[in-house]
PDB file of C-alpha atoms and ligand atoms in Angstrom:
ATOM      1  CA  MET P 844      15.275 -12.227   0.920  1.00  0.00           C
ATOM      2  CA  THR P 845      16.335  -8.605   0.459  1.00  0.00           C
ATOM      3  CA  GLY P 846      16.222  -5.652  -1.889  1.00  0.00           C
ATOM      4  CA  ASN P 847      12.456  -5.148  -1.634  1.00  0.00           C
ATOM      5  CA  ILE P 848      10.828  -1.727  -1.318  1.00  0.00           C
ATOM      6  CA  VAL P 849       7.577  -1.869   0.695  1.00  0.00           C
ATOM      7  CA  LEU P 850       5.162   1.049   0.244  1.00  0.00           C
ATOM      8  CA  ILE P 851       2.810   1.655   3.164  1.00  0.00           C
ATOM      9  CA  GLY P 852       0.262   4.398   3.812  1.00  0.00           C
ATOM     10  CA  PHE P 853      -3.407   5.213   4.082  1.00  0.00           C
ATOM     11  CA  MET P 854      -6.042   4.080   1.569  1.00  0.00           C
ATOM     12  CA  GLY P 855      -6.082   6.144  -1.596  1.00  0.00           C
ATOM     13  CA  VAL P 856      -2.725   7.838  -1.019  1.00  0.00           C
ATOM     14  CA  GLY P 857      -1.347   6.352  -4.263  1.00  0.00           C
ATOM     15  CA  LYS P 858       0.705   3.322  -3.192  1.00  0.00           C
ATOM     16  CA  GLY P 859      -0.260   1.317  -6.296  1.00  0.00           C
ATOM     17  CA  ARG P 860       0.414   4.123  -8.781  1.00  0.00           C
ATOM     18  CA  THR P 861       3.719   4.966  -7.102  1.00  0.00           C
ATOM     19  CA  ALA P 862       4.739   1.296  -7.166  1.00  0.00           C
ATOM     20  CA  ARG P 863       4.015   1.098 -10.891  1.00  0.00           C
ATOM     21  CA  MET P 864       6.064   4.238 -11.563  1.00  0.00           C
ATOM     22  CA  LEU P 865       8.943   2.895  -9.449  1.00  0.00           C
ATOM     23  CA  ALA P 866       8.829  -0.416 -11.287  1.00  0.00           C
ATOM     24  CA  ARG P 867       8.871   1.331 -14.654  1.00  0.00           C
ATOM     25  CA  LYS P 868      11.782   3.577 -13.686  1.00  0.00           C
ATOM     26  CA  SER P 869      13.882   0.934 -11.988  1.00  0.00           C
ATOM     27  CA  GLY P 870      13.150  -2.096 -14.165  1.00  0.00           C
ATOM     28  CA  MET P 871      12.150  -4.025 -11.038  1.00  0.00           C
ATOM     29  CA  PHE P 872       8.939  -6.037 -10.921  1.00  0.00           C
ATOM     30  CA  GLY P 873       6.082  -4.968  -8.674  1.00  0.00           C
ATOM     31  CA  VAL P 874       3.478  -6.895  -6.685  1.00  0.00           C
ATOM     32  CA  ASP P 875       0.450  -5.647  -4.801  1.00  0.00           C
ATOM     33  CA  CYS P 876      -0.590  -7.342  -1.545  1.00  0.00           C
ATOM     34  CA  ASP P 877      -4.336  -6.929  -2.166  1.00  0.00           C
ATOM     35  CA  ASP P 878      -3.890  -8.511  -5.628  1.00  0.00           C
ATOM     36  CA  LEU P 879      -2.025 -11.420  -4.023  1.00  0.00           C
ATOM     37  CA  ILE P 880      -4.842 -11.880  -1.497  1.00  0.00           C
ATOM     38  CA  GLU P 881      -7.490 -11.727  -4.225  1.00  0.00           C
ATOM     39  CA  SER P 882      -5.753 -14.305  -6.409  1.00  0.00           C
ATOM     40  CA  PHE P 883      -4.945 -16.600  -3.469  1.00  0.00           C
ATOM     41  CA  SER P 884      -8.501 -16.516  -2.082  1.00  0.00           C
ATOM     42  CA  ASN P 885     -10.222 -16.074  -5.457  1.00  0.00           C
ATOM     43  CA  LYS P 886     -12.345 -13.335  -3.898  1.00  0.00           C
ATOM     44  CA  ARG P 887     -12.440  -9.554  -4.033  1.00  0.00           C
ATOM     45  CA  VAL P 888     -11.249  -7.698  -0.919  1.00  0.00           C
ATOM     46  CA  LYS P 889     -14.725  -6.218  -0.548  1.00  0.00           C
ATOM     47  CA  LYS P 890     -16.251  -9.729  -0.599  1.00  0.00           C
ATOM     48  CA  ILE P 891     -13.743 -11.030   1.947  1.00  0.00           C
ATOM     49  CA  PHE P 892     -14.690  -8.194   4.326  1.00  0.00           C
ATOM     50  CA  SER P 893     -18.440  -8.691   3.877  1.00  0.00           C
ATOM     51  CA  LYS P 894     -18.558 -12.510   3.860  1.00  0.00           C
ATOM     52  CA  MET P 895     -15.702 -13.564   6.138  1.00  0.00           C
ATOM     53  CA  GLY P 896     -15.045 -10.408   8.134  1.00  0.00           C
ATOM     54  CA  GLU P 897     -12.001  -8.217   8.687  1.00  0.00           C
ATOM     55  CA  PRO P 898     -10.065 -10.665  10.960  1.00  0.00           C
ATOM     56  CA  TRP P 899     -10.055 -13.196   8.113  1.00  0.00           C
ATOM     57  CA  PHE P 900      -8.653 -10.565   5.758  1.00  0.00           C
ATOM     58  CA  ARG P 901      -5.942  -9.657   8.289  1.00  0.00           C
ATOM     59  CA  GLU P 902      -4.969 -13.340   8.540  1.00  0.00           C
ATOM     60  CA  LEU P 903      -4.582 -13.466   4.746  1.00  0.00           C
ATOM     61  CA  GLU P 904      -2.357 -10.389   4.978  1.00  0.00           C
ATOM     62  CA  ARG P 905      -0.172 -12.197   7.502  1.00  0.00           C
ATOM     63  CA  GLN P 906       0.116 -15.199   5.177  1.00  0.00           C
ATOM     64  CA  VAL P 907       1.085 -12.964   2.261  1.00  0.00           C
ATOM     65  CA  ALA P 908       3.687 -11.275   4.490  1.00  0.00           C
ATOM     66  CA  VAL P 909       5.333 -14.603   5.358  1.00  0.00           C
ATOM     67  CA  TRP P 910       5.476 -15.540   1.674  1.00  0.00           C
ATOM     68  CA  LEU P 911       6.978 -12.164   0.759  1.00  0.00           C
ATOM     69  CA  GLU P 912       9.649 -12.450   3.440  1.00  0.00           C
ATOM     70  CA  GLN P 913      10.604 -15.970   2.426  1.00  0.00           C
ATOM     71  CA  LYS P 914      10.276 -15.905  -1.349  1.00  0.00           C
ATOM     72  CA  VAL P 915      10.445 -12.409  -2.777  1.00  0.00           C
ATOM     73  CA  SER P 916      13.469 -10.203  -3.429  1.00  0.00           C
ATOM     74  CA  ASP P 917      14.339  -7.071  -5.453  1.00  0.00           C
ATOM     75  CA  THR P 918      10.651  -6.219  -5.901  1.00  0.00           C
ATOM     76  CA  ILE P 919       8.484  -3.139  -5.415  1.00  0.00           C
ATOM     77  CA  ILE P 920       5.682  -4.138  -3.037  1.00  0.00           C
ATOM     78  CA  SER P 921       2.533  -2.042  -2.684  1.00  0.00           C
ATOM     79  CA  THR P 922       0.349  -2.835   0.299  1.00  0.00           C
ATOM     80  CA  GLY P 923      -3.184  -2.277   1.577  1.00  0.00           C
ATOM     81  CA  GLY P 924      -3.532   0.495   4.161  1.00  0.00           C
ATOM     82  CA  GLY P 925      -3.529  -1.926   7.114  1.00  0.00           C
ATOM     83  CA  PHE P 926      -0.781  -4.245   5.926  1.00  0.00           C
ATOM     84  CA  PHE P 927       1.894  -2.408   7.947  1.00  0.00           C
ATOM     85  CA  ASN P 928       0.503  -4.222  11.026  1.00  0.00           C
ATOM     86  CA  VAL P 929       1.856  -7.633   9.986  1.00  0.00           C
ATOM     87  CA  PRO P 930       4.452  -8.745  12.550  1.00  0.00           C
ATOM     88  CA  ASN P 931       7.309  -9.212  10.047  1.00  0.00           C
ATOM     89  CA  ILE P 932       6.829  -5.991   8.056  1.00  0.00           C
ATOM     90  CA  LYS P 933      10.400  -4.761   8.603  1.00  0.00           C
ATOM     91  CA  LYS P 934      11.883  -8.083   7.530  1.00  0.00           C
ATOM     92  CA  ILE P 935      10.202  -7.862   4.107  1.00  0.00           C
ATOM     93  CA  GLY P 936      12.244  -4.899   2.880  1.00  0.00           C
ATOM     94  CA  THR P 937      12.857  -1.163   3.211  1.00  0.00           C
ATOM     95  CA  VAL P 938       9.553   0.278   4.407  1.00  0.00           C
ATOM     96  CA  VAL P 939       8.564   3.604   2.817  1.00  0.00           C
ATOM     97  CA  TYR P 940       5.599   5.580   4.205  1.00  0.00           C
ATOM     98  CA  LEU P 941       3.671   7.680   1.686  1.00  0.00           C
ATOM     99  CA  HIS P 942       2.146  10.620   3.547  1.00  0.00           C
ATOM    100  CA  SER P 943      -0.738  12.879   2.665  1.00  0.00           C
ATOM    101  CA  ASP P 944      -3.281  14.698   4.844  1.00  0.00           C
ATOM    102  CA  PHE P 945      -6.617  12.928   5.269  1.00  0.00           C
ATOM    103  CA  ASP P 946      -8.622  15.714   3.591  1.00  0.00           C
ATOM    104  CA  VAL P 947      -6.265  15.786   0.618  1.00  0.00           C
ATOM    105  CA  ILE P 948      -6.657  12.016   0.143  1.00  0.00           C
ATOM    106  CA  ILE P 949     -10.458  12.160   0.303  1.00  0.00           C
ATOM    107  CA  GLU P 950     -10.607  15.174  -2.000  1.00  0.00           C
ATOM    108  CA  ALA P 951      -8.408  13.418  -4.590  1.00  0.00           C
ATOM    109  CA  LEU P 952     -10.473  10.227  -4.388  1.00  0.00           C
ATOM    110  CA  SER P 953     -13.808  12.049  -4.633  1.00  0.00           C
ATOM    111  CA  SER P 954     -12.796  14.146  -7.622  1.00  0.00           C
ATOM    112  CA  HIS P 955     -11.376  11.172  -9.556  1.00  0.00           C
ATOM    113  CA  PRO P 956     -13.356  10.173 -12.694  1.00  0.00           C
ATOM    114  CA  ASN P 957     -13.761   6.688 -11.142  1.00  0.00           C
ATOM    115  CA  ALA P 958     -14.595   8.066  -7.689  1.00  0.00           C
ATOM    116  CA  LYS P 959     -17.602   5.836  -7.119  1.00  0.00           C
ATOM    117  CA  LYS P 960     -15.669   2.661  -7.872  1.00  0.00           C
ATOM    118  CA  LYS P 961     -12.649   3.785  -5.848  1.00  0.00           C
ATOM    119  CA  LEU P 962     -14.758   4.461  -2.759  1.00  0.00           C
ATOM    120  CA  LYS P 963     -16.964   1.394  -3.180  1.00  0.00           C
ATOM    121  CA  LYS P 964     -14.133  -1.119  -3.317  1.00  0.00           C
ATOM    122  CA  ARG P 965     -12.780   0.098   0.058  1.00  0.00           C
ATOM    123  CA  PRO P 966     -15.039  -1.104   2.902  1.00  0.00           C
ATOM    124  CA  LEU P 967     -13.176   1.004   5.481  1.00  0.00           C
ATOM    125  CA  LEU P 968     -13.965   4.230   3.610  1.00  0.00           C
ATOM    126  CA  LYS P 969     -17.725   3.703   3.766  1.00  0.00           C
ATOM    127  CA  ASP P 970     -18.064   5.990   6.768  1.00  0.00           C
ATOM    128  CA  LEU P 971     -15.794   9.038   6.511  1.00  0.00           C
ATOM    129  CA  GLY P 972     -15.972   9.823  10.232  1.00  0.00           C
ATOM    130  CA  SER P 973     -14.586   6.393  11.166  1.00  0.00           C
ATOM    131  CA  ALA P 974     -12.083   6.596   8.309  1.00  0.00           C
ATOM    132  CA  ARG P 975     -10.715   9.863   9.724  1.00  0.00           C
ATOM    133  CA  GLN P 976     -10.381   8.271  13.159  1.00  0.00           C
ATOM    134  CA  LEU P 977      -8.585   5.312  11.620  1.00  0.00           C
ATOM    135  CA  TYR P 978      -6.220   7.702   9.823  1.00  0.00           C
ATOM    136  CA  GLU P 979      -5.424   9.535  13.055  1.00  0.00           C
ATOM    137  CA  LYS P 980      -4.837   6.290  14.918  1.00  0.00           C
ATOM    138  CA  ARG P 981      -2.576   4.912  12.211  1.00  0.00           C
ATOM    139  CA  LEU P 982      -0.530   8.017  11.428  1.00  0.00           C
ATOM    140  CA  PRO P 983       2.007   7.604  14.273  1.00  0.00           C
ATOM    141  CA  LEU P 984       2.156   3.865  13.600  1.00  0.00           C
ATOM    142  CA  TYR P 985       2.963   4.340   9.909  1.00  0.00           C
ATOM    143  CA  ARG P 986       5.726   6.722  10.947  1.00  0.00           C
ATOM    144  CA  LYS P 987       7.072   4.313  13.542  1.00  0.00           C
ATOM    145  CA  THR P 988       7.116   1.412  11.100  1.00  0.00           C
ATOM    146  CA  ALA P 989       8.750   3.121   8.123  1.00  0.00           C
ATOM    147  CA  SER P 990      12.403   3.963   7.750  1.00  0.00           C
ATOM    148  CA  VAL P 991      11.648   6.515   5.014  1.00  0.00           C
ATOM    149  CA  GLU P 992       8.761   9.024   4.733  1.00  0.00           C
ATOM    150  CA  VAL P 993       7.797  10.769   1.509  1.00  0.00           C
ATOM    151  CA  GLN P 994       5.210  13.541   1.059  1.00  0.00           C
ATOM    152  CA  VAL P 995       2.672  12.800  -1.639  1.00  0.00           C
ATOM    153  CA  GLY P 996       0.119  15.650  -1.423  1.00  0.00           C
ATOM    154  CA  GLY P 997       0.368  18.167  -4.285  1.00  0.00           C
ATOM    155  CA  ARG P 998       3.211  16.332  -6.049  1.00  0.00           C
ATOM    156  CA  SER P 999       3.308  14.222  -9.200  1.00  0.00           C
ATOM    157  CA  ILE P1000       3.752  10.463  -8.952  1.00  0.00           C
ATOM    158  CA  GLU P1001       7.009  10.877 -10.858  1.00  0.00           C
ATOM    159  CA  GLU P1002       8.418  13.328  -8.289  1.00  0.00           C
ATOM    160  CA  VAL P1003       7.426  10.987  -5.472  1.00  0.00           C
ATOM    161  CA  ALA P1004       9.031   8.010  -7.229  1.00  0.00           C
ATOM    162  CA  ASP P1005      12.245   9.955  -7.879  1.00  0.00           C
ATOM    163  CA  GLU P1006      12.483  10.907  -4.206  1.00  0.00           C
ATOM    164  CA  ILE P1007      11.998   7.291  -3.143  1.00  0.00           C
ATOM    165  CA  ILE P1008      14.718   6.204  -5.564  1.00  0.00           C
ATOM    166  CA  ALA P1009      17.081   8.847  -4.162  1.00  0.00           C
ATOM    167  CA  LEU P1010      16.312   8.019  -0.523  1.00  0.00           C
ATOM    168  CA  THR P1011      16.419   4.239  -0.765  1.00  0.00           C
ATOM    169  CA  GLY P1012      19.203   3.838  -3.305  1.00  0.00           C
ATOM    170  CA  ILE P1013      17.151   1.497  -5.503  1.00  0.00           C
ATOM    171  CA  ARG P1014      19.439  -0.218  -7.976  1.00  0.00           C
ATOM    172  CA  PHE P1015      18.456   0.283 -11.588  1.00  0.00           C
ATOM    173  CA  PHE P1016      17.804  -2.888 -13.516  1.00  0.00           C
ATOM    174  CA  ASN P1017      16.524  -1.014 -16.539  1.00  0.00           C
ATOM    175  CA  SER P1018      19.346   0.713 -18.356  1.00  0.00           C
ATOM    176  CA  ASN P1019      16.908   2.683 -20.542  1.00  0.00           C
ATOM    177  CA  TYR P1020      16.244   5.052 -17.631  1.00  0.00           C
TER     178      TYR P1020
HETATM  179  C1  S3P T2449      -7.373  -1.418   3.917  1.00  0.00           C
HETATM  180  C2  S3P T2449      -6.937  -0.849   2.747  1.00  0.00           C
HETATM  181  C3  S3P T2449      -7.252  -1.395   1.411  1.00  0.00           C
HETATM  182  C4  S3P T2449      -7.519  -2.898   1.502  1.00  0.00           C
HETATM  183  C5  S3P T2449      -8.571  -3.164   2.542  1.00  0.00           C
HETATM  184  C6  S3P T2449      -8.173  -2.666   3.932  1.00  0.00           C
HETATM  185  C7  S3P T2449      -7.014  -0.787   5.209  1.00  0.00           C
HETATM  186  O1  S3P T2449      -6.176  -1.175   0.488  1.00  0.00           O
HETATM  187  O2  S3P T2449      -6.349  -3.595   1.828  1.00  0.00           O
HETATM  188  O3  S3P T2449      -9.765  -2.558   2.116  1.00  0.00           O
HETATM  189  O4  S3P T2449      -7.117  -1.446   6.259  1.00  0.00           O
HETATM  190  O5  S3P T2449      -6.605   0.401   5.198  1.00  0.00           O
HETATM  191  P1  S3P T2449      -5.789   0.296  -0.093  1.00  0.00           P
HETATM  192  O6  S3P T2449      -4.916   0.960   0.918  1.00  0.00           O
HETATM  193  O7  S3P T2449      -5.072  -0.006  -1.363  1.00  0.00           O
HETATM  194  O8  S3P T2449      -7.063   1.016  -0.317  1.00  0.00           O
END
């Protein structure tokens, strides 16, 4: 299957919001990998981490990745921050890395009106010291995995979406835009 755009990047960088903006502008449908995992397992991500452990969650990510590669085309796919590690990531579609500095991400999350909820639902953000280490470890890997990198910090979601459209040559299905 082809024609998918796969958004990767650290927790809280705005993959979901960017995917929704891209879907609206392009007329393509969007799916979110964490939503797929939650509906498939009938459990919240937070619950999966606390009850079954992270390796179980990563296995579900791999299963979602196989399904996406085999069944999904012409779709905007937003992912969880660790999804880029699935072995077939590059076969799913054009991989776009959304970049922002760690401090900018945490500042944006903490000053959000729903900050408490946003931090609580992400088990790997519980300890900010470990989260920073995870960010530093992943940064070169995100860059290695993606074929396109877009800066997010200090820009509107619309600007980010327009740059992704320009860089990836997304076809427009929605003639109203
Ligand atoms: C994770 C990121 C989360 C979610 C899970 C693990 C990660 O998604 O998949 O908590 O490993 O970075 P978001 O990036 O949407 O927060």
